[in-house]
Tab-separated table of C-alpha atoms and ligand atoms in Angstrom:
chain	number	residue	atom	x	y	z
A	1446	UNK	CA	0.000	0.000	0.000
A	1447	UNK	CA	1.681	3.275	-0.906
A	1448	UNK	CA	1.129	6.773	0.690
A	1449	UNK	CA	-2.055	7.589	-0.837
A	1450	UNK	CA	-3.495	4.448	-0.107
A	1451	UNK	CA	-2.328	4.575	3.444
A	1452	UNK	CA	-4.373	7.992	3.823
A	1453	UNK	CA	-7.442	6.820	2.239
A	1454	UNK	CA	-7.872	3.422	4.118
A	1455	UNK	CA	-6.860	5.598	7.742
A	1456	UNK	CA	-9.906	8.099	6.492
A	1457	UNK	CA	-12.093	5.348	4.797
A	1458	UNK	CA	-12.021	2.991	8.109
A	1459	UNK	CA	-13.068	5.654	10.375
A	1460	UNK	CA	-15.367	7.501	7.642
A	1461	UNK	CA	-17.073	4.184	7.724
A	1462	UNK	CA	-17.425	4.311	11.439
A	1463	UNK	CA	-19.264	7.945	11.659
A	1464	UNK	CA	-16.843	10.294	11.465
A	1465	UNK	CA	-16.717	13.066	9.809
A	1466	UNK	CA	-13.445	14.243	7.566
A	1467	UNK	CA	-11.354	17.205	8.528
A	1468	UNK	CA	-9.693	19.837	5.714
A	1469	UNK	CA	-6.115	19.701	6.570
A	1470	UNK	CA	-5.216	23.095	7.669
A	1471	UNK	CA	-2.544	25.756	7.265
A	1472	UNK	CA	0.883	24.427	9.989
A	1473	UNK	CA	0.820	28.017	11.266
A	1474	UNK	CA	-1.607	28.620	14.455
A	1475	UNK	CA	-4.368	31.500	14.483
A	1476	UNK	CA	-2.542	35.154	15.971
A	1477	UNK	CA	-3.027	34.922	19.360
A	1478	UNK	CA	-1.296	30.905	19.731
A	1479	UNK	CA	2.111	30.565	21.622
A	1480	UNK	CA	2.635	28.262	19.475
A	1481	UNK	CA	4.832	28.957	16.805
A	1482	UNK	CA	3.807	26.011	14.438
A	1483	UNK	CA	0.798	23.461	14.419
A	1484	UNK	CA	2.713	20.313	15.927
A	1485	UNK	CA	0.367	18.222	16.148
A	1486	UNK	CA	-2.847	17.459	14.355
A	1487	UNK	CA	-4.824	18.637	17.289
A	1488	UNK	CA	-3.771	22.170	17.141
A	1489	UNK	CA	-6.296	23.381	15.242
A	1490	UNK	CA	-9.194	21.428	17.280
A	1491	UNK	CA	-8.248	23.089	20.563
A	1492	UNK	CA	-11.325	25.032	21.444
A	1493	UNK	CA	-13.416	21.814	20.516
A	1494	UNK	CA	-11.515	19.716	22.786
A	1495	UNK	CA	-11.807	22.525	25.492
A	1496	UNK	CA	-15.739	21.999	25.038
A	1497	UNK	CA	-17.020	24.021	22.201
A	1498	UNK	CA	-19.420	21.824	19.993
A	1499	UNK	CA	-17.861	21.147	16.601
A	1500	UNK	CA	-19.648	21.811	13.432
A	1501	UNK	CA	-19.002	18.847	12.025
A	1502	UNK	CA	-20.175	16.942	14.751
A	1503	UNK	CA	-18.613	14.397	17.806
A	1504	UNK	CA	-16.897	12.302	15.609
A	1505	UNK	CA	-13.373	13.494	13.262
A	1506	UNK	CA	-10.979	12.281	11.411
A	1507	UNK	CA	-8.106	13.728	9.369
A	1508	UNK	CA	-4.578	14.639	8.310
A	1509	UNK	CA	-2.544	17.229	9.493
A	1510	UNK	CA	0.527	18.823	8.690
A	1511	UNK	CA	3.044	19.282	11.343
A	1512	UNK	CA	6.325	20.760	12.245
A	1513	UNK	CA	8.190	19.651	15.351
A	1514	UNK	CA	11.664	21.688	15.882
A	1515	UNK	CA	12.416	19.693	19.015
A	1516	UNK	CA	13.383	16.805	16.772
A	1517	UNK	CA	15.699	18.681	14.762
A	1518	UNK	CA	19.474	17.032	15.776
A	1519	UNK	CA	17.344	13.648	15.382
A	1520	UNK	CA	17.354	14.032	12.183
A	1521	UNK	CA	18.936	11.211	9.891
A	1522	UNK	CA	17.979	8.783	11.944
A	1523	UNK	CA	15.304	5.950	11.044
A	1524	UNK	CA	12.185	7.985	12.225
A	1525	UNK	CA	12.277	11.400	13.036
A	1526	UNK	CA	11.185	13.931	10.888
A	1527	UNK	CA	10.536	17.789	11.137
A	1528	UNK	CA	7.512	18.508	8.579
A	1529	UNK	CA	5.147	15.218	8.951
A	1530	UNK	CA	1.866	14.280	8.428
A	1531	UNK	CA	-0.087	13.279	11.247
A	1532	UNK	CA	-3.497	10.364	10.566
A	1533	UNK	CA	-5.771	11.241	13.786
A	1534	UNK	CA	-9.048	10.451	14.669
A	1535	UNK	CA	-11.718	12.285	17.995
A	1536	UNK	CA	-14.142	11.519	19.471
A	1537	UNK	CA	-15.779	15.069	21.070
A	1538	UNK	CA	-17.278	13.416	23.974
A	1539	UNK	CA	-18.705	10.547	21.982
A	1540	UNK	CA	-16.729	7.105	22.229
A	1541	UNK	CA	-14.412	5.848	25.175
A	1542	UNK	CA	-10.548	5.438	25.260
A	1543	UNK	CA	-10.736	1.194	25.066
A	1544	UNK	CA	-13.022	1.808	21.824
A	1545	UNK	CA	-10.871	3.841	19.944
A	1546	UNK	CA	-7.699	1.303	21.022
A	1547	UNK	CA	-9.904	-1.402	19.913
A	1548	UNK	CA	-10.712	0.141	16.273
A	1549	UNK	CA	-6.996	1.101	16.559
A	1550	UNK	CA	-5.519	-2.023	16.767
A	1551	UNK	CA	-8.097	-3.561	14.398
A	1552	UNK	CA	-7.062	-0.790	11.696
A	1553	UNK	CA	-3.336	-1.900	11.965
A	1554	UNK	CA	-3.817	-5.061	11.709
A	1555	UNK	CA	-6.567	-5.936	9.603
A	1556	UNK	CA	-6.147	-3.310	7.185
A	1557	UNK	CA	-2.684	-2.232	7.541
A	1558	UNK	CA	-1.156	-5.834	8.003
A	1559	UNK	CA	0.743	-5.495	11.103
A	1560	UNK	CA	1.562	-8.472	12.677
A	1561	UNK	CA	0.515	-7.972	16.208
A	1562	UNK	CA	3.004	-10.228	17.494
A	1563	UNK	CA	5.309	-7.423	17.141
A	1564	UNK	CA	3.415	-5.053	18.338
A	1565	UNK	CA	4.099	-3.426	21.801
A	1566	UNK	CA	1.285	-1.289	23.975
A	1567	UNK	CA	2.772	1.519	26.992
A	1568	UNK	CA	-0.424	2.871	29.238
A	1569	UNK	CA	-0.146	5.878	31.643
A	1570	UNK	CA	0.613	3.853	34.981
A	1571	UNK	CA	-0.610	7.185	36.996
A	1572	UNK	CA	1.639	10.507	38.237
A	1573	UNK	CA	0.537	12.769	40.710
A	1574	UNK	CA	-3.735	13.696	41.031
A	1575	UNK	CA	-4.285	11.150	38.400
A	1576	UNK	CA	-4.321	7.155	39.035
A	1577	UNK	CA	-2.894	4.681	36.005
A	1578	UNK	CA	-5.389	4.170	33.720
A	1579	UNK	CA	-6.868	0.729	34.061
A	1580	UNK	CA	-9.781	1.031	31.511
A	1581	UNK	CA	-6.339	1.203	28.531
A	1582	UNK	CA	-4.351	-1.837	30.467
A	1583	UNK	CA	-7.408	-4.289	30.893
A	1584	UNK	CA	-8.029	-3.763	26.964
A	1585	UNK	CA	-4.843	-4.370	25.575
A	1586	UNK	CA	-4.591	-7.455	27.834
A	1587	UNK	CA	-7.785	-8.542	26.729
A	1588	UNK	CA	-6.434	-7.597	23.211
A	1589	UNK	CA	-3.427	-9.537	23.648
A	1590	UNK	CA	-0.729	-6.849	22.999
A	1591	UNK	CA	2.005	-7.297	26.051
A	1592	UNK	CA	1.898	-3.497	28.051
A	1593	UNK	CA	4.890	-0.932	29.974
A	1594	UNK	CA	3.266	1.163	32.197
A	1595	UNK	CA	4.881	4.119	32.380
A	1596	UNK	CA	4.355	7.193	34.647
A	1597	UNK	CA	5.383	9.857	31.961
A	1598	UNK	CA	2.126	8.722	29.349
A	1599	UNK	CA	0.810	11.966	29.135
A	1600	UNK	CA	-0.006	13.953	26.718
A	1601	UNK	CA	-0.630	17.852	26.310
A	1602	UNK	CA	0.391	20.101	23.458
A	1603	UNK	CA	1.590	22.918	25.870
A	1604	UNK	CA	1.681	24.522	29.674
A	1605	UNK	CA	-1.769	24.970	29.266
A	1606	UNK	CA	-4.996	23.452	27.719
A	1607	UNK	CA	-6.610	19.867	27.247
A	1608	UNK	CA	-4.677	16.815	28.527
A	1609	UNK	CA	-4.766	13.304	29.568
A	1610	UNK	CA	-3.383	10.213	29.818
A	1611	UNK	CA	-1.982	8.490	26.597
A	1612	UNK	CA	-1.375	4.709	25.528
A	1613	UNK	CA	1.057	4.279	22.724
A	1614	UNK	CA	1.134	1.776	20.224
A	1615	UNK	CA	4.713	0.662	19.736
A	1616	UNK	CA	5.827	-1.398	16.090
A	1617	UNK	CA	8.790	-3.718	16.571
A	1618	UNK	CA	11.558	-2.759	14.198
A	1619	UNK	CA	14.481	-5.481	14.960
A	1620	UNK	CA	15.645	-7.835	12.697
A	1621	UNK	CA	15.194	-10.685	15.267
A	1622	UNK	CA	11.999	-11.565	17.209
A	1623	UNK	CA	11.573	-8.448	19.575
A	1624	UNK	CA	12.822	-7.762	23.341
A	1625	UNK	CA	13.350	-5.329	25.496
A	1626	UNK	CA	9.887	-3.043	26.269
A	1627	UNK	CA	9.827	0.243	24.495
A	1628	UNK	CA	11.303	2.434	27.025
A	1629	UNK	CA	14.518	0.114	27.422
A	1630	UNK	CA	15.227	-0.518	23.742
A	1631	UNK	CA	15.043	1.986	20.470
A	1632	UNK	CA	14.085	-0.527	17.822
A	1633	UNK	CA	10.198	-0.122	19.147
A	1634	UNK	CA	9.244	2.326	17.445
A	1635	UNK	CA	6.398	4.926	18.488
A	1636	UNK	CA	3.209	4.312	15.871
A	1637	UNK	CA	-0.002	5.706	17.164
A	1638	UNK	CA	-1.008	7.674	20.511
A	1639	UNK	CA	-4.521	7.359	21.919
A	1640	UNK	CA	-4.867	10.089	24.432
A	1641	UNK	CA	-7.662	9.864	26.634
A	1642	UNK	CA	-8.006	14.215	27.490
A	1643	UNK	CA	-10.068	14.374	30.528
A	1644	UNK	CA	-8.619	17.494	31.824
A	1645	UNK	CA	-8.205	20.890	31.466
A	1646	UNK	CA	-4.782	22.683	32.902
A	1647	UNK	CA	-5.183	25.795	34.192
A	1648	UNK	CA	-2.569	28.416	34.565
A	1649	UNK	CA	-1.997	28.242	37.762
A	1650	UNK	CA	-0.792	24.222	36.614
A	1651	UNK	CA	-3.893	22.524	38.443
A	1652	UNK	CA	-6.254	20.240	36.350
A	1653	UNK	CA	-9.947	20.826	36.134
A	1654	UNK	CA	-12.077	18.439	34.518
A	1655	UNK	CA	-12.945	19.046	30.900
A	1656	UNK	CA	-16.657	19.633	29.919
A	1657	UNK	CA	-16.353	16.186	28.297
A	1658	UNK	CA	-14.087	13.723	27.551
A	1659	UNK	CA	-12.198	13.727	24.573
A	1660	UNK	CA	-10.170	10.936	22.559
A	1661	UNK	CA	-7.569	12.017	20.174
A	1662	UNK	CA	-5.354	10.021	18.777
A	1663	UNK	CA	-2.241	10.635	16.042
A	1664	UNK	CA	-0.285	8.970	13.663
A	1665	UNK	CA	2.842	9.834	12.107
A	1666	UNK	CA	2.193	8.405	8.776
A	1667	UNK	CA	5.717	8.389	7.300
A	1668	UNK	CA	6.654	6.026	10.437
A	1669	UNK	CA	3.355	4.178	9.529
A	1670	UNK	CA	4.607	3.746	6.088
A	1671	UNK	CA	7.693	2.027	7.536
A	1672	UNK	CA	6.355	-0.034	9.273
A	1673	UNK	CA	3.883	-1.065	6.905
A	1674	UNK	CA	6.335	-1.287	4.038
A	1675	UNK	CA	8.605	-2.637	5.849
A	1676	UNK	CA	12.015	-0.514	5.222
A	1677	UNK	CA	14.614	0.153	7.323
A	1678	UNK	CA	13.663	4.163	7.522
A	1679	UNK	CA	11.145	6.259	6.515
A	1680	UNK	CA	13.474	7.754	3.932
A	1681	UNK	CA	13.068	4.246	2.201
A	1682	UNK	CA	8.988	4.668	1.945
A	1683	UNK	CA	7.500	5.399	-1.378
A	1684	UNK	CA	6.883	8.926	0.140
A	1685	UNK	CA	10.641	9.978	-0.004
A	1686	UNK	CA	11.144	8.138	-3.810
A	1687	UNK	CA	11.276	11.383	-5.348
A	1688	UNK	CA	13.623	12.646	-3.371
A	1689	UNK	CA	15.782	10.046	-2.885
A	1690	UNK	CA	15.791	9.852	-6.284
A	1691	UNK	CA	17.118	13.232	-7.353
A	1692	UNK	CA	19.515	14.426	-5.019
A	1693	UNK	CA	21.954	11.647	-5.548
A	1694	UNK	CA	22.483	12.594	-8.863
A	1695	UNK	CA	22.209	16.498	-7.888
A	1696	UNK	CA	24.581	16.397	-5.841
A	1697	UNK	CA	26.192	13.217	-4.525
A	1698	UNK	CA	25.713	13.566	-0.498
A	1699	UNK	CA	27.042	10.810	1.990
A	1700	UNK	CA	23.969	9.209	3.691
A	1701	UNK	CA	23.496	11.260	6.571
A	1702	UNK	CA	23.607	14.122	4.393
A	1703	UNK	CA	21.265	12.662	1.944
A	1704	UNK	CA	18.672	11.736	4.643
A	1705	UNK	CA	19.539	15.266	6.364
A	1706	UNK	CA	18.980	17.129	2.774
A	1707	UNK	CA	15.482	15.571	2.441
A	1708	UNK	CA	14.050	16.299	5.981
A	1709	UNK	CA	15.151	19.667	5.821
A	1710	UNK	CA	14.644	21.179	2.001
A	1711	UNK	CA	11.262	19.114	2.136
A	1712	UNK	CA	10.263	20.686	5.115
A	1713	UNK	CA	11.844	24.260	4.088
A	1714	UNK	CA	8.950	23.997	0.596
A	1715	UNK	CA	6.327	23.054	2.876
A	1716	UNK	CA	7.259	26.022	4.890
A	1717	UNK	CA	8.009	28.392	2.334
A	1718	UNK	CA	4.396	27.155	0.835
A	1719	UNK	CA	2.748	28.153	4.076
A	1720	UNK	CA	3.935	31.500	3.794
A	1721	UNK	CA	7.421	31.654	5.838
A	1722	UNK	CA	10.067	33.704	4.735
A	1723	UNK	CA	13.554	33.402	6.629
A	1724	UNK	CA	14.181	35.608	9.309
A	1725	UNK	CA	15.829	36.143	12.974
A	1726	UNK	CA	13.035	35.440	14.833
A	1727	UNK	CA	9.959	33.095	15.272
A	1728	UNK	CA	9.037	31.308	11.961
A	1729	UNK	CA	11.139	32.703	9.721
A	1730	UNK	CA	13.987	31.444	11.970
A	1731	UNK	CA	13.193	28.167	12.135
A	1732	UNK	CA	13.304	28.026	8.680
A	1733	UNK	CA	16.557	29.820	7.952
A	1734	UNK	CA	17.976	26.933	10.451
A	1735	UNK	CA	16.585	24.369	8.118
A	1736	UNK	CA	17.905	26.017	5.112
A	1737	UNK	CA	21.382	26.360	6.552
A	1738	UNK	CA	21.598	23.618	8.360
A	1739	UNK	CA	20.333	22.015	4.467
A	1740	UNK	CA	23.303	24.020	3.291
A	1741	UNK	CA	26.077	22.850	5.587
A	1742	UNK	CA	25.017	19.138	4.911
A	1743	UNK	CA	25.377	20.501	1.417
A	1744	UNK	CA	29.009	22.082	1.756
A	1745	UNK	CA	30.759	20.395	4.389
A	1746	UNK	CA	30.902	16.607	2.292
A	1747	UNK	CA	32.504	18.637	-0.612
A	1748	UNK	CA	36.316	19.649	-1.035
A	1749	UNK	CA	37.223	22.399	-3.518
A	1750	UNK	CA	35.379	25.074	-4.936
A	1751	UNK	CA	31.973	22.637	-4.635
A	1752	UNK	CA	32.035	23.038	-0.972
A	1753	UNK	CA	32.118	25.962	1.717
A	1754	UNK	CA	32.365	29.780	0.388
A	1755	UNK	CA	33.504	28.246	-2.879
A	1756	UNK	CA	31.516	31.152	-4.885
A	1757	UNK	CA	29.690	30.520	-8.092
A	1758	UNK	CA	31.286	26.855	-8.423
A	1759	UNK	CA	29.409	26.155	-4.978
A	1760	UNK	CA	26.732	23.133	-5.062
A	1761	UNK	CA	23.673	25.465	-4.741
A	1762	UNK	CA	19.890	24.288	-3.838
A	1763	UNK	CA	18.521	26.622	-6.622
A	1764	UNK	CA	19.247	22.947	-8.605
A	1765	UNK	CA	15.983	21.509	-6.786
A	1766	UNK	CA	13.635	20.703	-9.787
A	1767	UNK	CA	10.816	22.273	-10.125
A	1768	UNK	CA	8.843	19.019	-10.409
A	1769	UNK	CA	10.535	17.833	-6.707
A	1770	UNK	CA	9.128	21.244	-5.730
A	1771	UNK	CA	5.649	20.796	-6.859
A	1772	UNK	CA	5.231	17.169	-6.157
A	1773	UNK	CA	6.073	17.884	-2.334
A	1774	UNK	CA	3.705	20.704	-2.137
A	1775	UNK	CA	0.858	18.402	-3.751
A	1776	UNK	CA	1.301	15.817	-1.334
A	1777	UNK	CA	0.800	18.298	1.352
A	1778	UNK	CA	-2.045	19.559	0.030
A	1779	UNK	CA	-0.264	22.752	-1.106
A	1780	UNK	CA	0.427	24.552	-3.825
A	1781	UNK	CA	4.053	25.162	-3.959
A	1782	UNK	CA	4.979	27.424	-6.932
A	1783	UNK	CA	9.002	26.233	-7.787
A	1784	UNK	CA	10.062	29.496	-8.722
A	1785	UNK	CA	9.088	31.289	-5.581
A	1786	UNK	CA	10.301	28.438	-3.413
A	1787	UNK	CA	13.593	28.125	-5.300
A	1788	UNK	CA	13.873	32.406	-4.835
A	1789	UNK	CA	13.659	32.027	-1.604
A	1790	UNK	CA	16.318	29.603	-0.934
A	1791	UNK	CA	18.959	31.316	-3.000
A	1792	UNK	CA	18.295	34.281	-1.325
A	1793	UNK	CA	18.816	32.661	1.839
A	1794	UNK	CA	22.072	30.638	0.171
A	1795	UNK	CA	23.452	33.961	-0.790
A	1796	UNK	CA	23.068	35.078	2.874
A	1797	UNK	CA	24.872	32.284	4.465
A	1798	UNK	CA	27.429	32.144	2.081
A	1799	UNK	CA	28.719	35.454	2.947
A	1800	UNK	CA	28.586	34.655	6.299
A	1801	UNK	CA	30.453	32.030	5.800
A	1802	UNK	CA	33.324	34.022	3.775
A	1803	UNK	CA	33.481	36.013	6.595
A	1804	UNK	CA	33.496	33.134	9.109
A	1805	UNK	CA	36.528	32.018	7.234
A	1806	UNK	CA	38.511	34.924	7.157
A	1807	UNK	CA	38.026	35.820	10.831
A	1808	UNK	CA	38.949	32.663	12.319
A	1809	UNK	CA	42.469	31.939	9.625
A	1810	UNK	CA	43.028	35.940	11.203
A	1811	UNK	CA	42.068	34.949	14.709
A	1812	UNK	CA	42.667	31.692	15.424
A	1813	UNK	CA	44.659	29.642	12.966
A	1814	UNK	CA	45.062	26.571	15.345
A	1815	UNK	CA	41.229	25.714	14.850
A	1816	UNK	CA	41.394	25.673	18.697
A	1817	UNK	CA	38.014	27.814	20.207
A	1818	UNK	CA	37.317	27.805	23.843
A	1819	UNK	CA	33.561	29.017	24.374
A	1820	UNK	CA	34.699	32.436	25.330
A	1821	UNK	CA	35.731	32.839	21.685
A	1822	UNK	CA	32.226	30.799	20.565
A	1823	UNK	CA	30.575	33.887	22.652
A	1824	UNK	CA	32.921	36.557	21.115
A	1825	UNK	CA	32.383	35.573	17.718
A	1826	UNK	CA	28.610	35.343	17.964
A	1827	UNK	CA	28.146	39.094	19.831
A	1828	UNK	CA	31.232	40.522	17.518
A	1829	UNK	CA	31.034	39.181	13.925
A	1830	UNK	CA	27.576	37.399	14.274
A	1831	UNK	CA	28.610	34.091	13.619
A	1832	UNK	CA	26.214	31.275	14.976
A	1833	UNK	CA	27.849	29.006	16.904
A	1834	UNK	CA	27.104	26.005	14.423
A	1835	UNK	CA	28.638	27.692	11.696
A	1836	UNK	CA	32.069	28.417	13.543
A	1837	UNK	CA	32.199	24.902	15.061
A	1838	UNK	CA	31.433	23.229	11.108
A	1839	UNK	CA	34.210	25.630	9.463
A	1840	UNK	CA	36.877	25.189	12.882
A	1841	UNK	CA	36.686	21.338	12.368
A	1842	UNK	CA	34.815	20.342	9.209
A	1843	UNK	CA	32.874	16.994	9.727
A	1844	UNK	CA	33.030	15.242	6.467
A	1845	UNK	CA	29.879	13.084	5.710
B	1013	LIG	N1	-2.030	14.687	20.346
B	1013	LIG	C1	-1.389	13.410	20.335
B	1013	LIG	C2	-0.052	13.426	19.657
B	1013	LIG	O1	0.271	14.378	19.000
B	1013	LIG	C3	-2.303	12.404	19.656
B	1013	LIG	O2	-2.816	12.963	18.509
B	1013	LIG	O3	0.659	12.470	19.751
């Protein structure tokens, strides 16, 4: 089943079961959010989960774009990704917690084809106010699936706002039969998250009880597509084809490049397509670090005037095709118009590599040894405005 398919039987089954489908929305949160981007697909039903009645009705399901910045250095691993699309279903005060595990795990495995031998449950095992929740352990032993109770299942997409206990399906990713439980041993992978929201934090960091319970639940579905397809990352799923495809040939990265390349320049089009233009702050600076982190994964694998500061012979990203462009945009329900996208990342390429030039310069003037203790990091950030990245990358290159 490729990507498409994967959407439309995660929509279908729950369609099917009286729900109603969600738009996919914009991943930047109405004025007024702390929240710099939607990270999770959630966001935009907060003040339905808080209690206001949904037009749509009780029962949702969808697809959301996210962004998730705290992932960032994870990166090039087997899983983590910064743009994402997240499967969810809610009940608005309809159906209980062990109803939506139940359709959960029959969605996996009868549709999906997950073997639910290696398949691994965790349940909230209680923290604080709040006792474990015994209504998510009884059902996944009466499902079968062996359970890690663990006191940090919760879930809550901020200080403030809805939040509950969570039970997360885990997907065994080993080569052998599985071991370990999922908070001893990296090879379960995280899958699906039914969170149970009962509550309502306050300010003031005390819980209230929500108006009425609420079930939402989210699903990467690039790590669903691993598992499913089973690769060995989700660069390997027939979502990342195009990609993979190109940049090889573009530009001939190592593999932590390549995998670093495609989270980031993906991401940066999605971005871009949302409206973000780089900047210092906020939005636009989370996506001037993608773009030049993009561009030292870029530079720092090539010698000679293809890598760092090396001018007009420098690999540049204004080689993304257009098509690579579009495509991405498309599957993100977006359109991405190449030319703008690529304008904005040469802009930002021309930006960085004059920084760079200059990072250069000061520190074969400065400090020829390559030795920087972080009194220097500090000086060269407040005096020449060089990030601290950047002067660690050009002080000892790490090839790729
Ligand atoms: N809000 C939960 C999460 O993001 C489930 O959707 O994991």
């Amino acid at each position: 089943m490729d990507a498409t398919e994967t959407i439309s039987t995660f929509t279908d089954f729950f369609v099917s079961r009286g729900h109603r489908l969600l738009a996919g929305r914009t991943l930047l949160p109405q004025p007024g959010d702390p929240v710099l981007f939607t990270s999770a697909g959630m966001h935009p039903l907060t003040p339905f989960l808080a209690g206001a009645p949904h037009p749509l009705g009780r029962r949702l399901t969808g697809v959301q774009r996210c962004l998730r910045t705290t992932d960032l250095e994870e990166v090039g691993d087997q899983s983590h990704l910064t743009v994402f699309q997240m499967l969810g279903s809610w009940s608005l005060g309809d159906y209980d917690g062990p109803q939506s595990l139940r359709w959960g795990m029959e969605l996996i495995c009868d549709h999906f084809g997950l073997n639910p031998e290696l398949l691994h449950a965790t349940v909230f095992d209680g923290n604080g106010p709040v006792g474990p929740d015994a209504e998510a352990l009884q059902t996944w032993e009466d499902l079968g699936l062996p359970v890690e109770l663990l006191k940090d299942n919760w879930w809550s997409n901020g200080p403030t706002g809805p939040c509950g206990p969570d039970s997360e399906i885990f997907a065994w990713t080993g080569d052998g039969p599985p071991s370990g439980r999922p908070s001893t041993d990296p090879r379960w992978v995280e899958l699906w998250n039914h969170v149970t929201m009962r509550y309502l934090r306050e300010p003031d960091g005390s819980l209230s009880p929500l108006p009425r319970p609420v079930v939402d639940t989210g699903m990467g579905l690039e790590r669903l597509l691993m598992v499913a397809q089973q690769v060995g990352s989700v660069f390997e799923t027939d979502l990342f084809a195009p990609w993979i495809a190109v940049l090889p040939g573009l530009w001939q990265p190592g593999e932590r490049s390549l995998r670093i390349l495609t989270d980031h320049l993906r991401s940066s089009v999605v971005v871009i397509a949302d409206g973000v233009r780089p900047s210092s702050t906020g939005r636009g600076y989370v996506l001037r670090r993608l773009v030049r982190r993009s561009l030292t994964a870029l530079w720092s694998g090539c010698d000679g005037p293809a890598g760092w500061g090396g001018g007009e012979d420098s690999l540049t990203l204004g080689d993304l095709p257009s098509d690579l462009i579009a495509d991405t945009g498309e599957r993100f329900g977006l359109a991405a118009d190449p030319a703008v996208v690529r304008g904005v990342l040469l802009s930002e390429e021309r930006k960085f590599a004059g920084l760079v030039r200059r990072g250069r310069s000061v520190l074969a003037r400065l400090y020829p040894s390559g030795r920087l203790t972080e009194d220097d990091y500090e000086f060269l950030r407040d005096t020449h405005g060089l990030p601290r990245e950047l002067v660690a990358e050009l002080a000892n290159p790490q090839r790729s």
